[in-house]
Amino acid sequence: MNLVQVLESRAKDYLDKIAIIEEGREVTYRDLWQRVDRLAKAFLELGIKQGDRIAICLPNCQEYIYAFLAALKINAIAVPLKQTLTSYELKTILKDSKPSLLITDDTYLRRKLPFDLTLEAGKLVILRLGAAKRAIKIEDLFKVSTGLGATFAADDHTIASINYTYRGYGYPLGAMLTHGNFQCGIYSYINANGLGQISVFPQMLLLLPLSHIFPLMVSIILPLYLGGTMIISKYSSPAEIIKCIRSNIVDVTTVAPTLVTLLLKNYRKAK
């Protein structure tokens, strides 16, 4: 079954619950799925077909979530990319994955892409790659009159995303994950952590980049499945993160060990 179809069916029980909090802005599950639906239709109107790749190179933001889910909804393949990629790495990955669209922001575009486009500052953009390269503001794509509606059917072996890693080889390797892989990950994590007994997932703070498989699974897909709230943090300093945790009454987050150490040190200082 299509992963998005699974998540949409679960969301019927909590459509008016807050799904995302970003810089004080709240998005309900109803609004989230409406935006995903409209973006999925916009992708189709741009000529995206089943199996086409859509590269996503954004910082953690709500548009990242919409783009990832919209791609999967129409059986396109999401290609999450780190914004720390060098120009050479980006060029190598784009050549390997051959995306039809690249979703990024103007800051990254000006610094890293191997071609030039004139863009309005501060905008999230979608690039149509290929012979005719042109930019489209992502907010304009949400203005389509109606959404797509039905989610495309997929089986457990349909590829959902290509996530690039190095694994010690010194060059990027694309790991293909299917809709079945993501669903298996959800159920395994729920069973391993005893989450099957809770009715609603708690507040989840997003800190790790969504370009990595683990935070994508645990910080986005799992909360969506269990009806949790995803809090998107723009903060980088330990003191600001602790303040965010307190002000939003965060229950769960995923962090690297080095950040845990820094957070504990700053928490003790604050006390």
mmCIF file of C-alpha atoms in Angstrom:
data_model
loop_
_atom_site.group_PDB
_atom_site.id
_atom_site.type_symbol
_atom_site.label_atom_id
_atom_site.label_comp_id
_atom_site.label_asym_id
_atom_site.label_seq_id
_atom_site.Cartn_x
_atom_site.Cartn_y
_atom_site.Cartn_z
ATOM 1 C CA MET A 1 0.000 0.000 0.000
ATOM 2 C CA ASN A 2 1.144 3.569 -0.672
ATOM 3 C CA LEU A 3 2.699 5.028 2.507
ATOM 4 C CA VAL A 4 0.737 8.264 2.099
ATOM 5 C CA GLN A 5 -2.502 6.295 1.869
ATOM 6 C CA VAL A 6 -1.681 4.682 5.220
ATOM 7 C CA LEU A 7 -0.912 8.041 6.845
ATOM 8 C CA GLU A 8 -3.999 9.733 5.363
ATOM 9 C CA SER A 9 -6.294 6.997 6.663
ATOM 10 C CA ARG A 10 -4.834 7.383 10.156
ATOM 11 C CA ALA A 11 -5.238 11.171 10.088
ATOM 12 C CA LYS A 12 -9.036 10.932 9.765
ATOM 13 C CA ASP A 13 -9.161 10.480 13.546
ATOM 14 C CA TYR A 14 -7.352 13.753 14.349
ATOM 15 C CA LEU A 15 -7.819 16.184 11.445
ATOM 16 C CA ASP A 16 -8.222 19.201 13.754
ATOM 17 C CA LYS A 17 -5.180 18.376 15.877
ATOM 18 C CA ILE A 18 -2.007 20.442 15.425
ATOM 19 C CA ALA A 19 0.424 18.607 13.143
ATOM 20 C CA ILE A 20 3.227 21.186 12.748
ATOM 21 C CA ILE A 21 4.486 24.153 14.732
ATOM 22 C CA GLU A 22 7.086 26.288 12.974
ATOM 23 C CA GLU A 23 8.164 29.687 14.296
ATOM 24 C CA GLY A 24 4.855 30.071 16.129
ATOM 25 C CA ARG A 25 2.726 29.090 13.115
ATOM 26 C CA GLU A 26 0.409 26.123 13.678
ATOM 27 C CA VAL A 27 -0.745 23.763 10.941
ATOM 28 C CA THR A 28 -3.532 21.251 11.569
ATOM 29 C CA TYR A 29 -3.611 17.781 10.049
ATOM 30 C CA ARG A 30 -6.491 18.942 7.862
ATOM 31 C CA ASP A 31 -4.405 21.822 6.492
ATOM 32 C CA LEU A 32 -1.316 19.625 6.106
ATOM 33 C CA TRP A 33 -3.074 17.059 3.943
ATOM 34 C CA GLN A 34 -4.821 19.749 1.886
ATOM 35 C CA ARG A 35 -1.433 21.298 1.069
ATOM 36 C CA VAL A 36 0.078 17.908 0.263
ATOM 37 C CA ASP A 37 -2.903 17.217 -2.009
ATOM 38 C CA ARG A 38 -2.573 20.505 -3.880
ATOM 39 C CA LEU A 39 1.180 20.136 -4.293
ATOM 40 C CA ALA A 40 0.726 16.586 -5.608
ATOM 41 C CA LYS A 41 -1.699 17.891 -8.238
ATOM 42 C CA ALA A 42 0.733 20.686 -9.121
ATOM 43 C CA PHE A 43 3.484 18.104 -9.624
ATOM 44 C CA LEU A 44 1.251 16.235 -12.071
ATOM 45 C CA GLU A 45 0.476 19.468 -13.924
ATOM 46 C CA LEU A 46 4.228 20.016 -14.255
ATOM 47 C CA GLY A 47 4.416 16.688 -16.056
ATOM 48 C CA ILE A 48 5.703 14.483 -13.231
ATOM 49 C CA LYS A 49 4.912 10.803 -13.797
ATOM 50 C CA GLN A 50 5.137 7.669 -11.691
ATOM 51 C CA GLY A 51 8.781 6.811 -11.086
ATOM 52 C CA ASP A 52 10.076 10.334 -11.816
ATOM 53 C CA ARG A 53 12.504 11.697 -9.238
ATOM 54 C CA ILE A 54 11.897 14.852 -7.218
ATOM 55 C CA ALA A 55 15.009 16.088 -5.400
ATOM 56 C CA ILE A 56 14.403 18.014 -2.167
ATOM 57 C CA CYS A 57 17.259 20.172 -0.911
ATOM 58 C CA LEU A 58 15.794 22.314 1.856
ATOM 59 C CA PRO A 59 16.488 23.067 5.502
ATOM 60 C CA ASN A 60 14.023 21.524 7.954
ATOM 61 C CA CYS A 61 10.733 23.289 7.205
ATOM 62 C CA GLN A 62 7.077 22.450 6.653
ATOM 63 C CA GLU A 63 7.517 22.702 2.871
ATOM 64 C CA TYR A 64 10.013 19.839 3.099
ATOM 65 C CA ILE A 65 7.288 17.644 4.612
ATOM 66 C CA TYR A 66 4.692 18.670 2.010
ATOM 67 C CA ALA A 67 7.072 18.033 -0.892
ATOM 68 C CA PHE A 68 8.161 14.608 0.385
ATOM 69 C CA LEU A 69 4.590 13.417 0.958
ATOM 70 C CA ALA A 70 3.278 14.920 -2.305
ATOM 71 C CA ALA A 71 5.951 13.068 -4.274
ATOM 72 C CA LEU A 72 5.049 9.746 -2.662
ATOM 73 C CA LYS A 73 1.328 10.392 -3.106
ATOM 74 C CA ILE A 74 1.686 10.235 -6.908
ATOM 75 C CA ASN A 75 4.288 7.430 -6.834
ATOM 76 C CA ALA A 76 7.122 9.760 -7.751
ATOM 77 C CA ILE A 77 10.437 9.103 -5.992
ATOM 78 C CA ALA A 78 11.659 11.610 -3.407
ATOM 79 C CA VAL A 79 15.413 12.288 -3.317
ATOM 80 C CA PRO A 80 16.228 14.048 -0.006
ATOM 81 C CA LEU A 81 19.513 15.993 -0.186
ATOM 82 C CA LYS A 82 21.666 17.648 2.478
ATOM 83 C CA GLN A 83 22.207 21.395 2.195
ATOM 84 C CA THR A 84 25.825 20.837 3.233
ATOM 85 C CA LEU A 85 26.607 19.126 -0.088
ATOM 86 C CA THR A 86 29.416 20.695 -2.079
ATOM 87 C CA SER A 87 28.790 21.751 -5.678
ATOM 88 C CA TYR A 88 30.690 18.669 -6.858
ATOM 89 C CA GLU A 89 28.645 16.330 -4.636
ATOM 90 C CA LEU A 90 25.382 17.908 -5.748
ATOM 91 C CA LYS A 91 26.349 17.653 -9.403
ATOM 92 C CA THR A 92 27.310 13.979 -8.935
ATOM 93 C CA ILE A 93 24.019 13.135 -7.210
ATOM 94 C CA LEU A 94 21.903 15.024 -9.750
ATOM 95 C CA LYS A 95 23.677 13.177 -12.552
ATOM 96 C CA ASP A 96 23.056 9.838 -10.826
ATOM 97 C CA SER A 97 19.441 10.351 -9.727
ATOM 98 C CA LYS A 98 18.305 12.342 -12.798
ATOM 99 C CA PRO A 99 15.513 14.292 -11.035
ATOM 100 C CA SER A 100 12.800 16.010 -13.060
ATOM 101 C CA LEU A 101 12.388 18.649 -10.347
ATOM 102 C CA LEU A 102 14.685 20.117 -7.706
ATOM 103 C CA ILE A 103 13.068 21.838 -4.745
ATOM 104 C CA THR A 104 15.441 24.169 -2.911
ATOM 105 C CA ASP A 105 15.782 27.736 -1.670
ATOM 106 C CA ASP A 106 17.430 30.664 -3.362
ATOM 107 C CA THR A 107 20.295 30.800 -0.857
ATOM 108 C CA TYR A 108 21.446 27.278 -1.633
ATOM 109 C CA LEU A 109 20.778 27.777 -5.311
ATOM 110 C CA ARG A 110 23.071 30.766 -5.577
ATOM 111 C CA ARG A 111 25.883 29.011 -3.705
ATOM 112 C CA LYS A 112 25.877 25.492 -5.088
ATOM 113 C CA LEU A 113 24.070 24.820 -8.352
ATOM 114 C CA PRO A 114 26.191 24.359 -11.487
ATOM 115 C CA PHE A 115 23.996 26.793 -13.448
ATOM 116 C CA ASP A 116 22.607 30.274 -12.872
ATOM 117 C CA LEU A 117 19.051 31.511 -12.498
ATOM 118 C CA THR A 118 17.794 34.899 -11.367
ATOM 119 C CA LEU A 119 15.518 34.457 -8.375
ATOM 120 C CA GLU A 120 13.735 36.609 -5.867
ATOM 121 C CA ALA A 121 15.611 36.553 -2.564
ATOM 122 C CA GLY A 122 14.238 34.511 0.309
ATOM 123 C CA LYS A 123 11.982 32.273 -1.748
ATOM 124 C CA LEU A 124 11.575 28.530 -1.857
ATOM 125 C CA VAL A 125 11.742 27.462 -5.463
ATOM 126 C CA ILE A 126 11.111 24.488 -7.672
ATOM 127 C CA LEU A 127 13.390 24.020 -10.640
ATOM 128 C CA ARG A 128 12.355 22.128 -13.717
ATOM 129 C CA LEU A 129 15.499 20.336 -14.797
ATOM 130 C CA GLY A 130 16.343 19.217 -18.290
ATOM 131 C CA ALA A 131 16.601 21.150 -21.537
ATOM 132 C CA ALA A 132 14.474 24.073 -20.303
ATOM 133 C CA LYS A 133 15.551 25.082 -16.802
ATOM 134 C CA ARG A 134 13.220 27.509 -15.085
ATOM 135 C CA ALA A 135 12.230 28.362 -11.543
ATOM 136 C CA ILE A 136 8.775 28.360 -9.981
ATOM 137 C CA LYS A 137 7.901 29.713 -6.541
ATOM 138 C CA ILE A 138 6.653 26.842 -4.412
ATOM 139 C CA GLU A 139 3.950 29.010 -2.807
ATOM 140 C CA ASP A 140 2.424 29.531 -6.257
ATOM 141 C CA LEU A 141 1.914 25.775 -6.601
ATOM 142 C CA PHE A 142 -0.342 25.726 -3.536
ATOM 143 C CA LYS A 143 -2.743 28.029 -5.383
ATOM 144 C CA VAL A 144 -4.152 25.336 -7.678
ATOM 145 C CA SER A 145 -7.937 25.388 -7.416
ATOM 146 C CA THR A 146 -8.392 21.881 -6.030
ATOM 147 C CA GLY A 147 -6.245 19.041 -4.828
ATOM 148 C CA LEU A 148 -5.588 15.691 -6.394
ATOM 149 C CA GLY A 149 -7.920 13.686 -4.153
ATOM 150 C CA ALA A 150 -7.134 10.000 -4.490
ATOM 151 C CA THR A 151 -3.652 8.715 -3.672
ATOM 152 C CA PHE A 152 -2.018 6.535 -6.324
ATOM 153 C CA ALA A 153 -1.909 2.825 -5.549
ATOM 154 C CA ALA A 154 1.482 1.310 -4.722
ATOM 155 C CA ASP A 155 2.681 -2.067 -3.504
ATOM 156 C CA ASP A 156 5.351 -2.780 -0.904
ATOM 157 C CA HIS A 157 8.049 -2.944 -3.591
ATOM 158 C CA THR A 158 7.341 0.463 -5.172
ATOM 159 C CA ILE A 159 10.333 2.765 -4.617
ATOM 160 C CA ALA A 160 9.471 5.727 -2.393
ATOM 161 C CA SER A 161 12.805 7.498 -1.948
ATOM 162 C CA ILE A 162 16.492 7.426 -2.814
ATOM 163 C CA ASN A 163 18.609 8.506 0.149
ATOM 164 C CA TYR A 164 22.272 9.203 -0.512
ATOM 165 C CA THR A 165 24.993 8.036 1.859
ATOM 166 C CA TYR A 166 28.750 7.475 1.696
ATOM 167 C CA ARG A 167 29.350 4.356 3.779
ATOM 168 C CA GLY A 168 33.106 4.981 3.715
ATOM 169 C CA TYR A 169 33.486 4.836 -0.071
ATOM 170 C CA GLY A 170 34.242 8.528 -0.529
ATOM 171 C CA TYR A 171 31.474 9.080 -3.074
ATOM 172 C CA PRO A 172 27.663 9.198 -2.705
ATOM 173 C CA LEU A 173 25.675 5.971 -2.925
ATOM 174 C CA GLY A 174 21.911 5.968 -3.436
ATOM 175 C CA ALA A 175 19.955 3.716 -1.051
ATOM 176 C CA MET A 176 16.504 2.926 -2.472
ATOM 177 C CA LEU A 177 13.688 2.635 0.073
ATOM 178 C CA THR A 178 10.269 1.284 -0.823
ATOM 179 C CA HIS A 179 6.840 2.137 0.549
ATOM 180 C CA GLY A 180 7.010 -1.231 2.314
ATOM 181 C CA ASN A 181 10.376 -0.354 3.901
ATOM 182 C CA PHE A 182 8.943 2.789 5.481
ATOM 183 C CA GLN A 183 5.863 0.990 6.778
ATOM 184 C CA CYS A 184 7.980 -1.817 8.211
ATOM 185 C CA GLY A 185 10.123 0.828 9.915
ATOM 186 C CA ILE A 186 7.046 2.391 11.517
ATOM 187 C CA TYR A 187 5.715 -0.897 12.893
ATOM 188 C CA SER A 188 9.145 -2.064 14.079
ATOM 189 C CA TYR A 189 9.808 1.189 15.949
ATOM 190 C CA ILE A 190 6.351 1.159 17.539
ATOM 191 C CA ASN A 191 6.742 -2.438 18.712
ATOM 192 C CA ALA A 192 10.323 -1.981 19.936
ATOM 193 C CA ASN A 193 9.453 1.090 22.003
ATOM 194 C CA GLY A 194 6.037 0.040 23.305
ATOM 195 C CA LEU A 195 4.210 2.824 21.481
ATOM 196 C CA GLY A 196 1.294 0.634 20.451
ATOM 197 C CA GLN A 197 -0.557 1.427 23.667
ATOM 198 C CA ILE A 198 -0.572 5.224 23.330
ATOM 199 C CA SER A 199 -3.534 6.918 21.691
ATOM 200 C CA VAL A 200 -1.677 10.015 20.455
ATOM 201 C CA PHE A 201 2.037 10.517 19.886
ATOM 202 C CA PRO A 202 3.583 13.334 21.980
ATOM 203 C CA GLN A 203 5.305 16.558 20.918
ATOM 204 C CA MET A 204 8.313 15.805 18.669
ATOM 205 C CA LEU A 205 11.098 18.384 18.210
ATOM 206 C CA LEU A 206 12.887 18.204 14.828
ATOM 207 C CA LEU A 207 16.605 18.902 15.139
ATOM 208 C CA LEU A 208 18.432 16.462 12.835
ATOM 209 C CA PRO A 209 18.360 17.093 9.062
ATOM 210 C CA LEU A 210 15.426 15.410 7.315
ATOM 211 C CA SER A 211 17.756 14.390 4.503
ATOM 212 C CA HIS A 212 18.842 11.478 6.716
ATOM 213 C CA ILE A 213 16.731 8.319 6.855
ATOM 214 C CA PHE A 214 16.446 8.040 10.656
ATOM 215 C CA PRO A 215 15.059 11.548 11.394
ATOM 216 C CA LEU A 216 12.839 11.300 8.318
ATOM 217 C CA MET A 217 11.353 8.097 9.720
ATOM 218 C CA VAL A 218 11.230 8.914 13.435
ATOM 219 C CA SER A 219 10.642 12.677 13.351
ATOM 220 C CA ILE A 220 8.128 12.848 10.463
ATOM 221 C CA ILE A 221 6.554 9.561 9.410
ATOM 222 C CA LEU A 222 6.134 8.143 12.927
ATOM 223 C CA PRO A 223 4.438 11.270 14.366
ATOM 224 C CA LEU A 224 2.178 11.469 11.307
ATOM 225 C CA TYR A 225 1.174 7.843 11.829
ATOM 226 C CA LEU A 226 0.465 8.325 15.540
ATOM 227 C CA GLY A 227 -1.083 11.790 15.419
ATOM 228 C CA GLY A 228 1.785 13.671 17.040
ATOM 229 C CA THR A 229 2.856 17.297 16.749
ATOM 230 C CA MET A 230 6.103 18.092 14.930
ATOM 231 C CA ILE A 231 7.920 21.184 16.174
ATOM 232 C CA ILE A 232 10.398 22.529 13.619
ATOM 233 C CA SER A 233 13.296 24.308 15.306
ATOM 234 C CA LYS A 234 15.476 26.869 13.533
ATOM 235 C CA TYR A 235 17.756 27.148 16.553
ATOM 236 C CA SER A 236 21.327 25.911 16.581
ATOM 237 C CA SER A 237 22.714 26.895 19.987
ATOM 238 C CA PRO A 238 22.098 24.545 22.955
ATOM 239 C CA ALA A 239 20.652 27.392 25.045
ATOM 240 C CA GLU A 240 18.085 28.257 22.347
ATOM 241 C CA ILE A 241 17.159 24.584 21.896
ATOM 242 C CA ILE A 242 16.566 24.159 25.645
ATOM 243 C CA LYS A 243 14.378 27.274 25.619
ATOM 244 C CA CYS A 244 12.412 25.832 22.674
ATOM 245 C CA ILE A 245 11.960 22.514 24.494
ATOM 246 C CA ARG A 246 10.590 24.274 27.563
ATOM 247 C CA SER A 247 8.315 26.715 25.752
ATOM 248 C CA ASN A 248 6.771 24.019 23.533
ATOM 249 C CA ILE A 249 6.641 21.330 26.258
ATOM 250 C CA VAL A 250 8.569 18.917 24.020
ATOM 251 C CA ASP A 251 8.309 15.220 24.912
ATOM 252 C CA VAL A 252 10.623 13.594 22.350
ATOM 253 C CA THR A 253 13.486 14.585 20.064
ATOM 254 C CA THR A 254 16.240 12.847 18.113
ATOM 255 C CA VAL A 255 19.777 14.167 18.484
ATOM 256 C CA ALA A 256 23.367 13.130 17.895
ATOM 257 C CA PRO A 257 25.433 12.142 20.978
ATOM 258 C CA THR A 258 27.584 15.284 20.780
ATOM 259 C CA LEU A 259 24.486 17.495 20.937
ATOM 260 C CA VAL A 260 23.173 15.532 23.931
ATOM 261 C CA THR A 261 26.389 16.378 25.798
ATOM 262 C CA LEU A 262 26.099 20.070 24.921
ATOM 263 C CA LEU A 263 22.418 20.192 25.901
ATOM 264 C CA LEU A 264 23.134 18.579 29.283
ATOM 265 C CA LYS A 265 25.951 21.037 29.988
ATOM 266 C CA ASN A 266 23.757 24.027 29.175
ATOM 267 C CA TYR A 267 20.817 22.587 31.120
ATOM 268 C CA ARG A 268 22.982 22.294 34.240
ATOM 269 C CA LYS A 269 24.202 25.875 33.759
ATOM 270 C CA ALA A 270 20.644 27.114 33.391
ATOM 271 C CA LYS A 271 19.655 25.445 36.650
#
